[in-house]
Amino acid sequence: MPAIERLSIVVPVYNEEENLPLLHQAIRSAMDVLPWPWEVIFVNDGSQDGSGKVLETLAFTDPVHVRVVDLRRNFGQTAAIAAGIDHATGDVIVLMDADLQNDPADIPMMLEKIQEGYDVVSGWRVHRQDAYLTRTLPSRIANELISWVTGVRLHDYGCTLKAYRREVLTGFKLYGEMHRFIPVYAHGVGARIVEVPVCHHPRRFGKAKYGLERTLKVILDLFTVKFLNSYANKPIYLFGGTGAVLIAISALLLVYLFVRRVFFGIGVLSSPFFQMATMIGILGFQSILMGLIAELLVRTYHESQGKPTYTVRRVIRNGEEERISINSH
Ligand code: UDP
Ligand code: MG
């Protein structure tokens, strides 16, 4: 396994002025004992408090390590994380929150796992310090659901503190609230994933930006993720499969009506079952047609961008190992 060469820590920031100096200190103390060069990329996501000024000061007092990406307005945590990843130069990228709820002291232990050969090290807030009814409980249910639907069993999708090999982060774009699904995408491209318990502290300064409403968004995102992960290359299997089932149901109904007509003389056209059979049958054909359109879209996607339908971890050539970035295909 290739060693770590450089580490990037990506931190989205939205109104966290009191937390930032402490966080910077904590990251420094955790990183300074490590042998690798490192940087921390603070992405200021349109903060309205003094975060921008504080970040500027940090960037000038610790120019070797601190990078600041200033977004023009508030785009949301996921977009901020994506901006940070785009500016990161490390071959290992750690994501974490700015609010001191995640602890940088956990990072060295996570990097050990990366060195063991894992591509994704997922933090798990075993003792989570958030409101139980509005945050911890819904999140536990969401985690169960995501694990079950995607087949990627993790206890804590919502924990931002996770470490990634660069190449599993660069092949796709992040939309909506989707940063929590990065491990699922990574799994889809064949990443090795491990889960480690991490510390979690209560928020001391500033406010939490989310409440219960986020759970709904997460569940909607889950549909997209499941579809993209399981059927992005073969949508006709999903649509066509659904269509086939519907047409079969419709055919069974028609057979039933026909038998009734022959043996009991009950009229077919006047029966509500006939209308049902027609509707279900039409839906079935529509579904298959949608599948065909989706197949066209898939071809456009892969062929217009030269994207292959597989991902390569590494190539060994002339006795030398080359790691392949997922979007460099
Ligand atoms: N955040 C952001 N943009 C936003 C909302 C939040 O960059 O629009 C950042 C925020 O500053 C923090 C992280 O995302 O670093 C997580 O936010 P928060 O702590 O409010 O979420 P929670 O930990 O409660 O899930
Ligand atoms: Mg938080």
PDB file of C-alpha atoms in Angstrom, residues 88-228:
ATOM      1  CA  ALA A  88      -7.408  20.071  -1.443  1.00  0.00           C
ATOM      2  CA  THR A  89      -3.953  18.959  -2.548  1.00  0.00           C
ATOM      3  CA  GLY A  90      -3.422  16.008  -0.203  1.00  0.00           C
ATOM      4  CA  ASP A  91      -3.625  12.379  -1.243  1.00  0.00           C
ATOM      5  CA  VAL A  92      -5.597  11.763   1.943  1.00  0.00           C
ATOM      6  CA  ILE A  93      -8.528  14.056   2.756  1.00  0.00           C
ATOM      7  CA  VAL A  94     -10.163  14.303   6.171  1.00  0.00           C
ATOM      8  CA  LEU A  95     -13.563  15.973   6.476  1.00  0.00           C
ATOM      9  CA  MET A  96     -14.710  17.447   9.771  1.00  0.00           C
ATOM     10  CA  ASP A  97     -17.081  20.056  11.232  1.00  0.00           C
ATOM     11  CA  ALA A  98     -15.925  23.457  12.451  1.00  0.00           C
ATOM     12  CA  ASP A  99     -17.957  23.470  15.653  1.00  0.00           C
ATOM     13  CA  LEU A 100     -15.531  21.511  17.886  1.00  0.00           C
ATOM     14  CA  GLN A 101     -18.041  18.674  18.135  1.00  0.00           C
ATOM     15  CA  ASN A 102     -15.571  16.532  16.174  1.00  0.00           C
ATOM     16  CA  ASP A 103     -12.157  16.174  17.800  1.00  0.00           C
ATOM     17  CA  PRO A 104      -8.974  16.475  15.678  1.00  0.00           C
ATOM     18  CA  ALA A 105      -7.244  14.231  18.229  1.00  0.00           C
ATOM     19  CA  ASP A 106      -9.032  11.317  16.528  1.00  0.00           C
ATOM     20  CA  ILE A 107      -7.357  11.981  13.173  1.00  0.00           C
ATOM     21  CA  PRO A 108      -4.018  10.161  13.780  1.00  0.00           C
ATOM     22  CA  MET A 109      -5.877   6.966  14.670  1.00  0.00           C
ATOM     23  CA  MET A 110      -7.941   7.302  11.477  1.00  0.00           C
ATOM     24  CA  LEU A 111      -4.822   7.786   9.403  1.00  0.00           C
ATOM     25  CA  GLU A 112      -3.429   4.535  10.789  1.00  0.00           C
ATOM     26  CA  LYS A 113      -6.409   2.798   9.242  1.00  0.00           C
ATOM     27  CA  ILE A 114      -5.733   4.520   5.922  1.00  0.00           C
ATOM     28  CA  GLN A 115      -2.190   3.203   6.101  1.00  0.00           C
ATOM     29  CA  GLU A 116      -3.519  -0.258   6.732  1.00  0.00           C
ATOM     30  CA  GLY A 117      -5.056   0.007   3.267  1.00  0.00           C
ATOM     31  CA  TYR A 118      -8.574   1.290   3.829  1.00  0.00           C
ATOM     32  CA  ASP A 119      -9.902   3.915   1.407  1.00  0.00           C
ATOM     33  CA  VAL A 120     -12.577   5.250   3.747  1.00  0.00           C
ATOM     34  CA  VAL A 121     -12.373   5.538   7.540  1.00  0.00           C
ATOM     35  CA  SER A 122     -15.774   6.483   8.865  1.00  0.00           C
ATOM     36  CA  GLY A 123     -16.141   8.142  12.266  1.00  0.00           C
ATOM     37  CA  TRP A 124     -18.845   6.815  14.562  1.00  0.00           C
ATOM     38  CA  ARG A 125     -20.029   9.100  17.366  1.00  0.00           C
ATOM     39  CA  VAL A 126     -20.647   6.355  19.902  1.00  0.00           C
ATOM     40  CA  HIS A 127     -21.591   8.833  22.623  1.00  0.00           C
ATOM     41  CA  ARG A 128     -23.356  11.465  20.619  1.00  0.00           C
ATOM     42  CA  GLN A 129     -23.894  14.798  22.369  1.00  0.00           C
ATOM     43  CA  ASP A 130     -26.948  16.192  20.581  1.00  0.00           C
ATOM     44  CA  ALA A 131     -30.627  16.594  21.498  1.00  0.00           C
ATOM     45  CA  TYR A 132     -32.028  13.048  21.652  1.00  0.00           C
ATOM     46  CA  LEU A 133     -35.533  13.423  20.240  1.00  0.00           C
ATOM     47  CA  THR A 134     -34.840  15.828  17.394  1.00  0.00           C
ATOM     48  CA  ARG A 135     -31.355  14.704  16.341  1.00  0.00           C
ATOM     49  CA  THR A 136     -29.932  11.510  17.806  1.00  0.00           C
ATOM     50  CA  LEU A 137     -33.028   9.304  17.521  1.00  0.00           C
ATOM     51  CA  PRO A 138     -34.032  10.300  13.956  1.00  0.00           C
ATOM     52  CA  SER A 139     -30.429   9.939  12.917  1.00  0.00           C
ATOM     53  CA  ARG A 140     -30.264   6.434  14.388  1.00  0.00           C
ATOM     54  CA  ILE A 141     -33.348   5.429  12.422  1.00  0.00           C
ATOM     55  CA  ALA A 142     -31.936   7.043   9.268  1.00  0.00           C
ATOM     56  CA  ASN A 143     -28.656   5.158   9.718  1.00  0.00           C
ATOM     57  CA  GLU A 144     -30.470   1.851  10.005  1.00  0.00           C
ATOM     58  CA  LEU A 145     -32.513   2.650   6.931  1.00  0.00           C
ATOM     59  CA  ILE A 146     -29.516   3.745   4.851  1.00  0.00           C
ATOM     60  CA  SER A 147     -27.545   0.665   5.887  1.00  0.00           C
ATOM     61  CA  TRP A 148     -30.432  -1.603   5.002  1.00  0.00           C
ATOM     62  CA  VAL A 149     -31.239   0.024   1.650  1.00  0.00           C
ATOM     63  CA  THR A 150     -27.673   0.466   0.434  1.00  0.00           C
ATOM     64  CA  GLY A 151     -26.141  -2.644   1.968  1.00  0.00           C
ATOM     65  CA  VAL A 152     -23.276  -0.516   3.308  1.00  0.00           C
ATOM     66  CA  ARG A 153     -23.540  -1.089   7.046  1.00  0.00           C
ATOM     67  CA  LEU A 154     -22.377   1.965   8.998  1.00  0.00           C
ATOM     68  CA  HIS A 155     -23.628   3.210  12.354  1.00  0.00           C
ATOM     69  CA  ASP A 156     -23.119   6.897  11.708  1.00  0.00           C
ATOM     70  CA  TYR A 157     -23.526   8.303   8.231  1.00  0.00           C
ATOM     71  CA  GLY A 158     -24.166  11.757   9.692  1.00  0.00           C
ATOM     72  CA  CYS A 159     -20.755  12.069  11.368  1.00  0.00           C
ATOM     73  CA  THR A 160     -18.705  14.398   9.179  1.00  0.00           C
ATOM     74  CA  LEU A 161     -15.392  13.237  10.640  1.00  0.00           C
ATOM     75  CA  LYS A 162     -14.244  10.733   8.052  1.00  0.00           C
ATOM     76  CA  ALA A 163     -10.943  10.158   6.242  1.00  0.00           C
ATOM     77  CA  TYR A 164     -10.713   9.327   2.555  1.00  0.00           C
ATOM     78  CA  ARG A 165      -8.111   8.369   0.022  1.00  0.00           C
ATOM     79  CA  ARG A 166      -8.273  11.159  -2.495  1.00  0.00           C
ATOM     80  CA  GLU A 167      -9.195   8.973  -5.443  1.00  0.00           C
ATOM     81  CA  VAL A 168     -12.497   7.806  -3.950  1.00  0.00           C
ATOM     82  CA  LEU A 169     -13.614  11.428  -3.472  1.00  0.00           C
ATOM     83  CA  THR A 170     -12.973  12.852  -6.884  1.00  0.00           C
ATOM     84  CA  GLY A 171     -15.089  10.809  -9.269  1.00  0.00           C
ATOM     85  CA  PHE A 172     -18.491  12.324  -8.571  1.00  0.00           C
ATOM     86  CA  LYS A 173     -20.238  15.576  -7.748  1.00  0.00           C
ATOM     87  CA  LEU A 174     -22.075  16.166  -4.502  1.00  0.00           C
ATOM     88  CA  TYR A 175     -25.640  17.452  -4.608  1.00  0.00           C
ATOM     89  CA  GLY A 176     -28.257  18.340  -1.998  1.00  0.00           C
ATOM     90  CA  GLU A 177     -27.399  16.980   1.443  1.00  0.00           C
ATOM     91  CA  MET A 178     -25.377  14.212  -0.020  1.00  0.00           C
ATOM     92  CA  HIS A 179     -22.045  14.466   1.745  1.00  0.00           C
ATOM     93  CA  ARG A 180     -23.250  11.852   4.191  1.00  0.00           C
ATOM     94  CA  PHE A 181     -23.605   9.393   1.335  1.00  0.00           C
ATOM     95  CA  ILE A 182     -19.994   9.626   0.201  1.00  0.00           C
ATOM     96  CA  PRO A 183     -19.235   6.216   1.782  1.00  0.00           C
ATOM     97  CA  VAL A 184     -22.058   4.697  -0.264  1.00  0.00           C
ATOM     98  CA  TYR A 185     -20.659   6.124  -3.502  1.00  0.00           C
ATOM     99  CA  ALA A 186     -17.198   5.049  -2.438  1.00  0.00           C
ATOM    100  CA  HIS A 187     -18.518   1.556  -1.809  1.00  0.00           C
ATOM    101  CA  GLY A 188     -20.077   1.663  -5.277  1.00  0.00           C
ATOM    102  CA  VAL A 189     -16.686   2.249  -6.856  1.00  0.00           C
ATOM    103  CA  GLY A 190     -15.166  -0.556  -4.805  1.00  0.00           C
ATOM    104  CA  ALA A 191     -13.562   1.290  -1.879  1.00  0.00           C
ATOM    105  CA  ARG A 192     -12.494  -0.512   1.294  1.00  0.00           C
ATOM    106  CA  ILE A 193     -14.398   0.957   4.220  1.00  0.00           C
ATOM    107  CA  VAL A 194     -13.845   0.686   7.958  1.00  0.00           C
ATOM    108  CA  GLU A 195     -15.664   2.269  10.877  1.00  0.00           C
ATOM    109  CA  VAL A 196     -13.951   3.652  13.995  1.00  0.00           C
ATOM    110  CA  PRO A 197     -15.460   5.132  17.179  1.00  0.00           C
ATOM    111  CA  VAL A 198     -14.689   8.842  17.577  1.00  0.00           C
ATOM    112  CA  CYS A 199     -15.241  11.434  20.312  1.00  0.00           C
ATOM    113  CA  HIS A 200     -18.141  13.827  20.147  1.00  0.00           C
ATOM    114  CA  HIS A 201     -18.479  16.973  22.230  1.00  0.00           C
ATOM    115  CA  PRO A 202     -21.505  19.148  22.896  1.00  0.00           C
ATOM    116  CA  ARG A 203     -21.567  22.420  20.986  1.00  0.00           C
ATOM    117  CA  ARG A 204     -20.071  25.142  23.161  1.00  0.00           C
ATOM    118  CA  PHE A 205     -20.326  28.175  20.861  1.00  0.00           C
ATOM    119  CA  GLY A 206     -22.649  29.074  18.037  1.00  0.00           C
ATOM    120  CA  LYS A 207     -25.846  27.271  17.046  1.00  0.00           C
ATOM    121  CA  ALA A 208     -26.633  23.984  15.333  1.00  0.00           C
ATOM    122  CA  LYS A 209     -27.906  24.746  11.851  1.00  0.00           C
ATOM    123  CA  TYR A 210     -30.202  21.795  11.446  1.00  0.00           C
ATOM    124  CA  GLY A 211     -33.179  20.165  13.103  1.00  0.00           C
ATOM    125  CA  LEU A 212     -35.617  17.391  12.425  1.00  0.00           C
ATOM    126  CA  GLU A 213     -36.429  18.568   8.871  1.00  0.00           C
ATOM    127  CA  ARG A 214     -33.093  17.321   7.641  1.00  0.00           C
ATOM    128  CA  THR A 215     -34.105  13.700   8.185  1.00  0.00           C
ATOM    129  CA  LEU A 216     -36.716  14.039   5.447  1.00  0.00           C
ATOM    130  CA  LYS A 217     -34.144  15.401   3.002  1.00  0.00           C
ATOM    131  CA  VAL A 218     -31.824  12.557   3.896  1.00  0.00           C
ATOM    132  CA  ILE A 219     -34.506   9.990   3.160  1.00  0.00           C
ATOM    133  CA  LEU A 220     -35.279  11.606  -0.228  1.00  0.00           C
ATOM    134  CA  ASP A 221     -31.560  11.642  -1.069  1.00  0.00           C
ATOM    135  CA  LEU A 222     -31.484   7.963  -0.174  1.00  0.00           C
ATOM    136  CA  PHE A 223     -33.761   7.173  -3.132  1.00  0.00           C
ATOM    137  CA  THR A 224     -31.385   8.933  -5.517  1.00  0.00           C
ATOM    138  CA  VAL A 225     -28.328   7.287  -4.042  1.00  0.00           C
ATOM    139  CA  LYS A 226     -29.818   3.815  -4.128  1.00  0.00           C
ATOM    140  CA  PHE A 227     -30.934   4.292  -7.714  1.00  0.00           C
ATOM    141  CA  LEU A 228     -27.605   5.710  -8.872  1.00  0.00           C
TER     142      LEU A 228
END
